[in-house]
XYZ file of C-alpha atoms in Angstrom:
616
model
C 18.566 14.311 -77.852
C 21.834 15.978 -79.320
C 23.426 18.325 -76.576
C 25.844 20.964 -77.951
C 29.021 21.720 -75.556
C 30.596 24.692 -74.960
C 33.506 25.145 -72.882
C 33.156 21.767 -70.996
C 29.668 22.245 -70.431
C 26.266 21.158 -72.023
C 23.296 23.059 -72.924
C 20.485 21.811 -74.932
C 20.465 23.162 -78.247
C 18.047 26.502 -78.602
C 15.856 28.110 -81.587
C 18.071 30.636 -81.550
C 21.348 31.817 -79.654
C 21.483 34.468 -77.113
C 23.823 36.466 -78.720
C 20.976 36.362 -82.095
C 18.172 37.181 -79.456
C 19.506 40.440 -78.251
C 19.277 44.012 -80.188
C 20.898 47.698 -79.659
C 19.184 50.054 -77.806
C 19.463 52.593 -79.960
C 22.295 53.494 -82.482
C 25.502 53.317 -80.665
C 28.349 55.765 -80.616
C 31.252 54.972 -83.573
C 33.538 52.919 -82.026
C 35.688 49.877 -82.680
C 34.149 48.325 -79.573
C 30.563 49.057 -80.671
C 31.662 47.594 -84.376
C 33.246 44.484 -82.277
C 29.830 44.106 -80.649
C 27.702 44.241 -83.702
C 29.543 41.527 -85.061
C 28.837 39.550 -82.157
C 25.411 40.272 -82.976
C 25.904 38.832 -86.458
C 25.184 42.530 -87.696
C 27.904 42.937 -90.305
C 26.068 45.745 -92.115
C 26.269 47.544 -88.910
C 29.739 46.589 -87.960
C 31.058 47.743 -91.007
C 29.394 51.102 -91.264
C 30.665 51.591 -87.324
C 34.299 50.782 -88.911
C 33.755 53.369 -91.708
C 32.359 55.903 -89.567
C 35.775 55.624 -87.103
C 38.060 55.863 -90.121
C 36.067 58.804 -91.100
C 36.591 60.842 -87.848
C 39.370 63.113 -87.970
C 39.625 62.727 -83.666
C 40.105 58.549 -83.992
C 43.136 57.590 -82.702
C 46.184 56.050 -85.064
C 45.643 52.655 -83.354
C 41.555 52.724 -83.715
C 41.808 53.536 -87.756
C 44.134 50.231 -88.197
C 41.710 48.203 -85.940
C 38.955 49.265 -88.336
C 40.581 48.750 -91.691
C 41.893 45.266 -90.523
C 38.468 44.820 -89.804
C 36.665 46.028 -92.934
C 39.307 44.179 -94.909
C 38.817 41.208 -93.265
C 35.051 42.026 -94.074
C 36.292 42.198 -97.678
C 38.100 38.904 -97.719
C 36.215 36.550 -95.821
C 32.630 37.663 -96.414
C 32.864 39.310 -99.618
C 36.041 37.075 -101.160
C 37.027 40.607 -102.618
C 41.052 40.402 -102.368
C 41.501 43.310 -104.561
C 39.469 45.414 -102.042
C 40.908 43.927 -98.976
C 44.610 44.150 -100.478
C 43.484 48.139 -101.221
C 42.160 48.821 -98.051
C 45.267 47.786 -96.105
C 47.943 49.391 -98.351
C 46.029 52.817 -97.347
C 45.625 51.862 -93.947
C 49.638 51.135 -93.663
C 50.496 54.607 -94.790
C 51.521 56.324 -91.465
C 50.627 53.416 -89.307
C 52.638 52.920 -86.428
C 51.098 49.637 -85.728
C 52.116 47.734 -89.255
C 52.967 44.232 -88.178
C 48.819 42.903 -88.289
C 48.312 44.896 -91.365
C 51.257 43.357 -93.172
C 50.294 39.886 -91.842
C 46.606 40.202 -93.191
C 47.728 41.661 -96.294
C 49.838 38.747 -96.709
C 47.432 36.364 -95.620
C 44.957 37.712 -98.267
C 47.543 37.413 -101.156
C 48.588 34.022 -100.263
C 45.111 32.768 -99.963
C 44.448 34.369 -103.445
C 47.373 33.038 -105.394
C 50.379 35.346 -104.777
C 52.743 33.738 -102.844
C 55.720 36.148 -103.918
C 54.003 39.637 -103.085
C 52.663 37.819 -99.520
C 56.642 36.430 -98.854
C 57.423 40.693 -98.923
C 54.805 40.795 -96.451
C 55.849 37.806 -94.151
C 59.444 39.332 -93.758
C 57.878 42.958 -93.293
C 55.661 41.986 -90.603
C 58.300 40.024 -89.046
C 60.324 43.001 -88.664
C 57.596 45.146 -87.183
C 56.368 42.954 -85.041
C 56.537 44.479 -81.730
C 54.692 41.049 -79.266
C 55.250 37.646 -79.435
C 51.886 37.110 -80.939
C 52.245 39.038 -83.562
C 55.855 37.402 -84.147
C 54.298 33.948 -84.361
C 51.637 35.156 -86.868
C 53.861 36.350 -88.848
C 56.813 33.734 -89.073
C 53.601 31.234 -89.637
C 52.822 33.248 -92.639
C 56.114 32.934 -94.349
C 56.178 28.975 -93.027
C 53.007 28.943 -95.253
C 54.610 31.262 -98.032
C 57.568 28.698 -98.259
C 55.287 26.152 -98.567
C 53.207 27.079 -101.624
C 56.301 28.453 -102.830
C 58.485 25.217 -102.317
C 61.951 27.192 -102.676
C 64.520 24.834 -100.974
C 66.040 27.982 -99.303
C 63.050 29.625 -97.812
C 62.212 26.067 -96.587
C 65.058 25.665 -94.529
C 64.330 29.005 -93.493
C 61.011 28.479 -92.686
C 61.554 25.648 -90.704
C 63.594 28.055 -88.265
C 61.225 30.237 -88.032
C 58.526 27.567 -87.000
C 60.990 26.101 -84.651
C 60.735 29.703 -82.588
C 56.953 29.390 -82.658
C 57.310 26.030 -81.205
C 59.611 27.079 -78.625
C 57.189 29.271 -77.106
C 53.662 27.282 -77.834
C 54.724 24.033 -78.020
C 52.188 21.835 -80.030
C 50.643 25.026 -81.080
C 48.169 23.400 -83.838
C 49.162 25.686 -86.877
C 52.683 25.884 -86.691
C 53.004 21.736 -85.885
C 50.857 21.218 -89.391
C 53.390 23.869 -91.047
C 56.620 22.169 -89.723
C 55.022 18.718 -90.565
C 54.499 20.008 -94.438
C 58.049 21.511 -94.420
C 59.692 18.309 -93.397
C 57.875 16.168 -95.928
C 59.264 18.933 -98.274
C 62.820 18.638 -97.082
C 62.139 14.475 -96.711
C 63.408 15.034 -93.090
C 62.200 12.163 -91.438
C 62.488 12.938 -87.798
C 61.132 16.391 -88.192
C 57.958 14.849 -89.751
C 57.857 12.667 -86.347
C 58.532 15.739 -84.099
C 55.672 17.638 -85.937
C 53.169 15.052 -86.123
C 53.908 13.717 -82.110
C 54.050 17.774 -80.996
C 50.300 18.235 -82.730
C 48.940 15.215 -81.456
C 51.108 16.496 -77.558
C 52.448 13.310 -77.572
C 55.078 13.758 -74.646
C 55.252 10.303 -73.936
C 55.748 7.272 -76.409
C 54.055 4.751 -74.519
C 50.936 7.337 -74.362
C 49.589 7.111 -77.794
C 46.216 6.194 -77.952
C 44.908 3.002 -80.278
C 43.654 5.512 -82.510
C 46.767 6.874 -83.329
C 49.049 4.216 -82.473
C 49.545 2.532 -85.636
C 50.476 5.860 -87.412
C 52.510 6.741 -84.586
C 54.442 3.448 -84.789
C 55.021 3.753 -89.085
C 56.429 7.380 -88.266
C 59.055 6.125 -86.062
C 60.004 3.505 -88.678
C 60.222 5.712 -91.428
C 61.967 8.503 -89.422
C 64.852 6.481 -88.369
C 66.290 6.341 -91.631
C 64.792 9.417 -93.572
C 66.821 12.238 -94.058
C 68.062 13.957 -96.904
C 66.854 11.477 -99.328
C 63.702 9.972 -101.393
C 61.536 7.745 -100.155
C 60.927 3.856 -101.787
C 58.029 3.378 -102.982
C 56.924 1.079 -100.139
C 58.062 3.585 -97.818
C 55.985 6.544 -99.621
C 53.293 4.192 -99.208
C 53.000 4.006 -95.673
C 53.822 7.295 -94.927
C 50.968 8.077 -97.180
C 48.667 5.865 -95.032
C 50.059 6.922 -91.574
C 49.167 10.813 -92.395
C 45.675 9.631 -93.776
C 44.657 7.550 -90.839
C 45.887 10.172 -88.649
C 43.787 12.923 -90.548
C 46.294 14.278 -92.704
C 44.152 13.766 -95.997
C 45.630 16.946 -97.760
C 49.258 15.645 -96.859
C 48.640 12.298 -97.285
C 47.318 12.796 -101.018
C 50.442 14.973 -102.232
C 51.951 11.727 -101.072
C 50.472 9.285 -102.841
C 50.284 11.083 -106.045
C 54.225 10.421 -106.465
C 53.283 6.438 -106.003
C 53.117 4.574 -109.804
C 49.706 3.049 -110.528
C 46.555 2.988 -109.385
C 46.347 3.111 -105.639
C 45.510 -0.107 -104.170
C 44.061 -0.978 -100.236
C 43.638 1.319 -97.648
C 44.736 4.568 -100.168
C 41.971 3.103 -102.953
C 39.943 5.692 -102.084
C 41.713 8.320 -100.976
C 41.576 10.684 -103.930
C 37.854 10.464 -104.023
C 37.572 11.061 -100.210
C 39.539 14.129 -100.427
C 37.756 15.525 -103.473
C 34.325 15.226 -101.141
C 36.612 17.263 -98.526
C 37.034 19.776 -100.890
C 33.102 20.163 -102.025
C 32.781 20.340 -98.620
C 34.597 23.262 -97.680
C 33.420 24.992 -101.296
C 30.031 24.240 -99.558
C 30.742 26.121 -96.564
C 32.630 29.181 -98.359
C 29.727 29.067 -100.620
C 26.973 29.320 -98.110
C 28.500 30.482 -94.616
C 29.563 33.883 -95.772
C 25.799 34.457 -96.999
C 24.418 33.750 -93.668
C 26.745 36.277 -92.151
C 25.654 38.507 -94.312
C 21.864 37.705 -93.342
C 20.743 34.777 -95.588
C 18.089 32.784 -94.037
C 16.021 29.296 -94.741
C 18.892 27.868 -96.363
C 18.369 24.469 -94.825
C 17.304 22.428 -97.969
C 19.432 24.439 -100.304
C 22.294 23.612 -98.239
C 21.177 19.902 -97.488
C 20.911 19.563 -101.227
C 24.942 20.863 -101.992
C 26.024 18.368 -99.065
C 23.930 15.432 -100.186
C 25.351 15.881 -103.955
C 28.701 15.735 -102.589
C 28.014 12.648 -99.857
C 26.335 10.286 -102.822
C 29.242 11.030 -105.404
C 31.776 10.183 -102.765
C 29.418 7.368 -101.744
C 28.918 6.031 -105.802
C 32.717 6.121 -106.060
C 33.503 3.939 -103.065
C 30.404 1.966 -102.147
C 26.971 1.636 -102.736
C 24.605 4.518 -101.757
C 21.110 3.736 -100.780
C 18.521 4.717 -103.920
C 17.781 8.184 -104.883
C 13.975 7.373 -103.674
C 14.981 7.049 -99.584
C 14.353 10.720 -98.086
C 17.144 12.921 -97.313
C 16.924 12.133 -93.639
C 17.557 8.485 -94.138
C 20.355 9.317 -96.255
C 22.063 11.029 -94.289
C 21.614 8.699 -91.116
C 22.934 6.116 -93.436
C 25.944 8.112 -94.751
C 27.326 9.131 -91.690
C 27.161 5.229 -90.332
C 29.030 4.730 -93.851
C 31.781 7.420 -93.210
C 32.208 6.796 -89.647
C 33.418 3.213 -90.734
C 35.266 3.942 -94.074
C 36.998 7.077 -93.355
C 36.864 7.666 -89.307
C 34.134 10.327 -89.445
C 31.717 11.495 -86.974
C 29.500 14.410 -86.990
C 25.951 15.784 -87.800
C 24.419 17.716 -89.947
C 21.615 20.629 -88.338
C 21.582 23.370 -86.623
C 24.005 24.476 -83.903
C 23.725 27.290 -81.966
C 20.842 28.510 -83.920
C 22.528 28.380 -87.332
C 22.199 25.312 -89.545
C 25.258 23.800 -91.236
C 27.717 20.428 -90.754
C 29.838 19.883 -87.368
C 32.100 16.598 -88.091
C 35.688 15.590 -88.128
C 38.250 12.897 -88.005
C 38.262 10.864 -84.556
C 41.357 11.001 -83.416
C 40.769 9.380 -79.830
C 38.392 6.939 -78.794
C 38.328 5.907 -75.160
C 35.307 3.638 -73.227
C 35.778 3.747 -69.594
C 34.107 2.009 -67.015
C 32.868 5.475 -64.273
C 32.468 4.329 -60.626
C 31.049 6.703 -58.490
C 29.427 6.062 -54.911
C 29.755 2.209 -55.617
C 28.188 2.360 -58.999
C 29.232 1.621 -62.402
C 28.285 2.890 -66.158
C 30.204 2.659 -69.013
C 31.313 6.167 -70.266
C 32.483 6.752 -74.149
C 34.660 9.530 -74.898
C 35.439 10.673 -78.414
C 37.850 13.507 -79.629
C 37.595 14.330 -83.121
C 40.282 16.579 -85.076
C 41.326 17.867 -88.238
C 37.261 18.636 -89.165
C 35.146 17.798 -92.158
C 33.396 20.872 -91.386
C 33.339 23.694 -88.508
C 29.529 24.652 -87.550
C 28.859 27.865 -88.758
C 28.841 30.250 -85.543
C 32.447 28.611 -84.897
C 33.538 29.643 -88.177
C 32.293 33.240 -87.704
C 34.044 33.451 -84.504
C 31.324 33.997 -81.723
C 31.533 30.309 -80.348
C 33.862 27.959 -79.836
C 31.656 25.132 -80.059
C 32.967 22.181 -78.023
C 31.057 19.361 -79.399
C 27.796 17.660 -78.679
C 26.729 14.504 -76.424
C 24.066 12.012 -75.336
C 23.470 10.025 -72.077
C 26.418 7.794 -72.499
C 28.706 9.340 -74.847
C 30.873 12.935 -75.527
C 31.994 13.697 -78.393
C 34.469 16.595 -78.228
C 35.865 18.959 -80.941
C 39.196 18.789 -79.530
C 40.403 22.524 -81.113
C 37.861 24.517 -78.711
C 40.024 23.065 -75.346
C 43.305 23.939 -76.414
C 43.524 27.380 -75.879
C 43.635 27.571 -71.701
C 46.343 25.083 -71.385
C 48.740 27.238 -73.759
C 47.782 30.056 -71.900
C 48.593 28.908 -68.857
C 51.666 27.645 -70.242
C 52.610 31.328 -70.964
C 52.227 32.076 -66.975
C 54.446 29.683 -66.283
C 57.320 30.289 -68.703
C 57.169 34.020 -69.169
C 57.847 36.349 -66.831
C 56.309 38.867 -67.955
C 52.921 37.094 -69.223
C 53.086 36.105 -65.604
C 53.319 40.178 -64.467
C 50.816 41.024 -66.441
C 48.056 38.070 -64.993
C 49.109 39.303 -61.391
C 48.059 42.973 -62.341
C 44.663 41.471 -63.561
C 44.188 39.344 -60.854
C 44.760 42.620 -58.697
C 42.111 44.337 -60.445
C 39.565 41.723 -60.337
C 39.837 41.238 -56.590
C 39.104 45.170 -56.540
C 35.928 44.459 -58.325
C 35.374 41.285 -56.370
C 35.534 43.282 -53.150
C 32.512 44.966 -53.194
C 30.689 42.448 -55.161
C 31.669 39.687 -52.330
C 30.910 42.092 -49.621
C 27.724 42.609 -50.638
C 26.858 39.024 -51.660
C 28.898 36.263 -49.472
C 27.950 33.961 -52.301
C 28.310 35.713 -55.519
C 31.425 34.835 -57.667
C 34.760 35.467 -56.755
C 36.501 36.493 -60.656
C 40.071 36.636 -59.274
C 39.855 33.291 -57.132
C 39.223 31.041 -60.390
C 42.742 32.652 -61.989
C 44.604 32.522 -58.591
C 43.995 28.684 -58.653
C 44.936 28.104 -61.862
C 47.805 29.930 -61.755
C 48.961 28.150 -58.501
C 47.952 24.530 -59.669
C 49.871 25.401 -63.085
C 52.897 26.157 -61.318
C 52.938 23.410 -59.304
C 52.592 21.086 -62.454
C 55.036 22.447 -64.262
C 57.611 21.781 -61.299
C 56.536 18.098 -61.198
C 57.184 17.840 -65.070
C 60.408 19.683 -65.153
C 62.072 16.228 -65.230
C 60.312 15.159 -68.704
C 62.526 15.708 -71.856
C 60.232 18.235 -73.053
C 58.470 19.390 -69.827
C 56.173 22.299 -71.317
C 54.820 20.204 -74.114
C 54.145 17.404 -71.385
C 52.460 20.220 -69.557
C 50.119 20.793 -72.162
C 49.233 17.431 -72.388
C 48.871 16.382 -69.108
C 46.397 19.692 -68.973
C 43.857 18.294 -71.421
C 44.188 14.868 -69.569
C 43.250 16.507 -66.398
C 40.473 18.497 -68.198
C 38.705 15.499 -69.710
C 39.094 13.216 -66.435
C 37.077 16.216 -64.455
C 34.486 17.429 -67.153
C 34.010 14.368 -69.093
C 34.505 11.104 -66.767
C 33.541 12.891 -63.474
C 30.572 15.157 -64.465
C 29.644 13.648 -67.738
C 29.596 10.314 -66.175
C 27.825 11.161 -63.228
C 24.760 12.264 -65.635
C 25.689 8.649 -66.818
C 24.955 7.131 -63.509
C 22.501 8.861 -62.315
C 20.268 8.339 -65.273
C 21.108 4.417 -65.056
C 20.751 3.824 -61.639
C 18.483 6.901 -60.234
C 16.234 7.211 -63.586
C 13.087 7.968 -62.107
C 14.146 10.841 -59.954
C 16.817 12.199 -62.421
C 14.058 12.497 -64.709
C 11.986 14.573 -61.963
C 14.965 16.508 -61.118
C 15.726 20.323 -62.152
C 18.858 21.427 -64.628
C 19.932 23.136 -61.363
C 19.875 19.721 -59.169
C 21.363 17.622 -62.469
C 23.998 20.276 -62.783
C 24.895 20.480 -58.931
C 25.350 16.405 -58.383
C 27.777 16.392 -61.588
C 29.991 19.226 -60.437
C 30.330 17.496 -56.988
C 31.506 14.410 -58.737
C 33.761 16.860 -61.075
C 35.829 17.777 -57.697
C 35.472 15.102 -55.771
C 36.723 12.663 -58.661
C 39.400 14.439 -60.037
C 42.679 13.697 -59.196
C 43.117 17.518 -58.958
C 40.444 19.367 -57.293
C 41.800 22.128 -56.862
C 41.701 23.145 -60.666
C 38.726 21.261 -61.298
C 37.256 24.280 -59.576
C 37.938 26.507 -60.948
C 36.287 25.273 -64.470
C 32.322 25.714 -64.530
C 31.688 25.998 -60.911
C 33.549 29.392 -60.416
C 33.212 30.451 -64.137
C 29.502 30.800 -64.529
C 27.750 33.948 -63.262
C 24.017 33.255 -65.085
C 21.607 32.944 -62.598
C 19.236 31.758 -65.127
C 20.426 28.858 -66.178
C 21.093 25.395 -64.410
C 24.635 25.479 -64.276
C 24.423 29.499 -63.019
C 22.170 28.263 -60.072
C 24.322 24.985 -59.448
C 27.254 27.076 -58.946
C 25.905 29.374 -56.571
C 24.522 26.590 -54.421
C 27.955 24.847 -54.355
C 29.579 28.117 -53.648
C 27.253 28.388 -50.673
C 28.336 24.866 -49.479
C 31.990 25.538 -49.369
C 31.567 29.191 -47.823
C 28.857 28.002 -44.820
C 31.386 25.278 -44.157
C 34.820 27.992 -44.072
C 32.091 29.848 -41.736
C 31.886 27.124 -39.775
C 35.585 25.892 -39.664
C 37.828 28.815 -39.555
C 40.474 27.826 -37.686
C 41.268 24.515 -39.926
C 42.451 27.232 -42.864
C 45.772 28.206 -42.565
C 46.264 32.013 -43.152
C 41.976 32.676 -43.883
C 41.072 36.610 -42.869
C 38.400 36.869 -41.185
C 37.737 40.327 -42.232
C 37.482 39.465 -45.783
C 34.553 37.586 -47.598
C 35.032 34.228 -47.150
C 34.078 33.350 -51.184
C 37.091 35.542 -52.053
C 39.380 32.973 -50.243
C 38.458 29.738 -51.454
C 42.113 29.029 -52.889
C 42.963 28.894 -49.379
C 41.447 25.284 -49.584
C 43.313 22.210 -50.213
C 42.247 19.438 -52.384
C 41.671 16.974 -49.078
C 39.274 19.579 -47.916
C 37.471 20.047 -50.859
C 36.354 16.732 -51.353
C 35.762 16.487 -48.072
C 33.276 19.174 -48.204
C 31.545 17.460 -51.307
C 31.649 14.001 -49.978
C 29.627 14.936 -46.893
C 26.752 16.408 -49.037
C 27.030 14.315 -52.178
C 24.309 11.495 -52.483
C 23.703 9.041 -55.421
């Protein structure tokens, strides 16, 4: 059975998502919030109507009118591919608008993507000038970089480098900024900058830590960077660069580099053009089907399969020997994914994810097999991270989910992009005083809500505790990494490593061990019991148990799911221990709910509590 993974958790794919099953109770009021809620129910028609009502209401605030215009322009372009209507709508919204940067930024994006980079350049400059927050400024700067890449003018490229470097100073490793910097370095013949962009993209804070999949590309880029700045590459160097980019999933860039090589491509590069054409065809298929599915298209599975089949067979015929046309589509795709796994390093599948049909596939950037040892038992477990996606699943493309991957009994396939958001958020807490101040205010608000709920229920989820723990552990980790040449990049890299250690090798590894050594008992267990055992391992076998506690254990409040029920039992175990051992907890306030003070426990205490309760 394939399982889909979201936020580090695994849940069986159902026929339709919970969001699709919810229906509004009566007509909601015309507000921006109601329009967003309709969008999250996959009801674009209702969402559009609500945004239009907000715009038509003379009592609407300027901010609400701007948000509604931006929402409608997004629909115009993303779902209807109508650039002219989107731009016209944004033109009207900009008249008299106070918050101009988001409107200018999106107008620039539409113009750039619809083939008007000159006009987009003007929007980018205005968006930078009118930005009022770091987020707005970063978005505007990256638009300016993408425009410069499209125009290719030397002065604009040099200026764009400065804009992107400013973004990476605040968000080291930010994917879109790294990719922009890589493109700029390639156009400027700046080898050291290409290497820096590549390393930032993959969060390489230490050259020795590059994994086996990426190591050949890394070594090739190091060799090139040593003597490549301000000069054209030789043909041999250009070939080496194209291979390094191709092997690490940067196929668009690799094609542009390889196009300047004389004669027909040979060796590893021989299939590059055909494979790039396949990637472009899959993108075109999704641009066709996904917007129509968003607007209500159903029962499109067969047509989608046929379109993907034509693209897949066209690739296979150019670079290999496909099975005969008489095989079933199911058998064809099974063999095709085996083929691209070996030839192009692709992992993925075609099917239903969170209730919608589509393809989820990407290029392998990490493939690690590790012996997981817990309770004296050992089992092999494989962790595969994919990135540079061939295709996103529909709901992740739409924006309502962030599907993190899929798994089997012994393997977890992780979509890297789904896990990079939180490390950047936590980095802002420890590097930006204003972000920390906002977080502390949010913690105070959450604590006020927690007090009423946790006073009535001693095992209720304390929402502020997880945030406090993440802040405390983030500050400790950042201080430890201060000796690194780039502590911010090291922080993001180590945060991702800790997440994989706890949620993959400890949590999913426990499932693998249980199925191998106590299979009969495991088969008879409820989801609640299975997940509780894995959560015990998540804390017990993590090198940062306090941080591990803040993942699903304190965050999932759904008492109808196995995860939610297991979380409550976990909290009960810890709170009952605190009640029995108050003198062992420094600073404990016995007048406040104990569950609100879980962060007073040390990692040693958490491991001891779990160890006493956990049995194989």
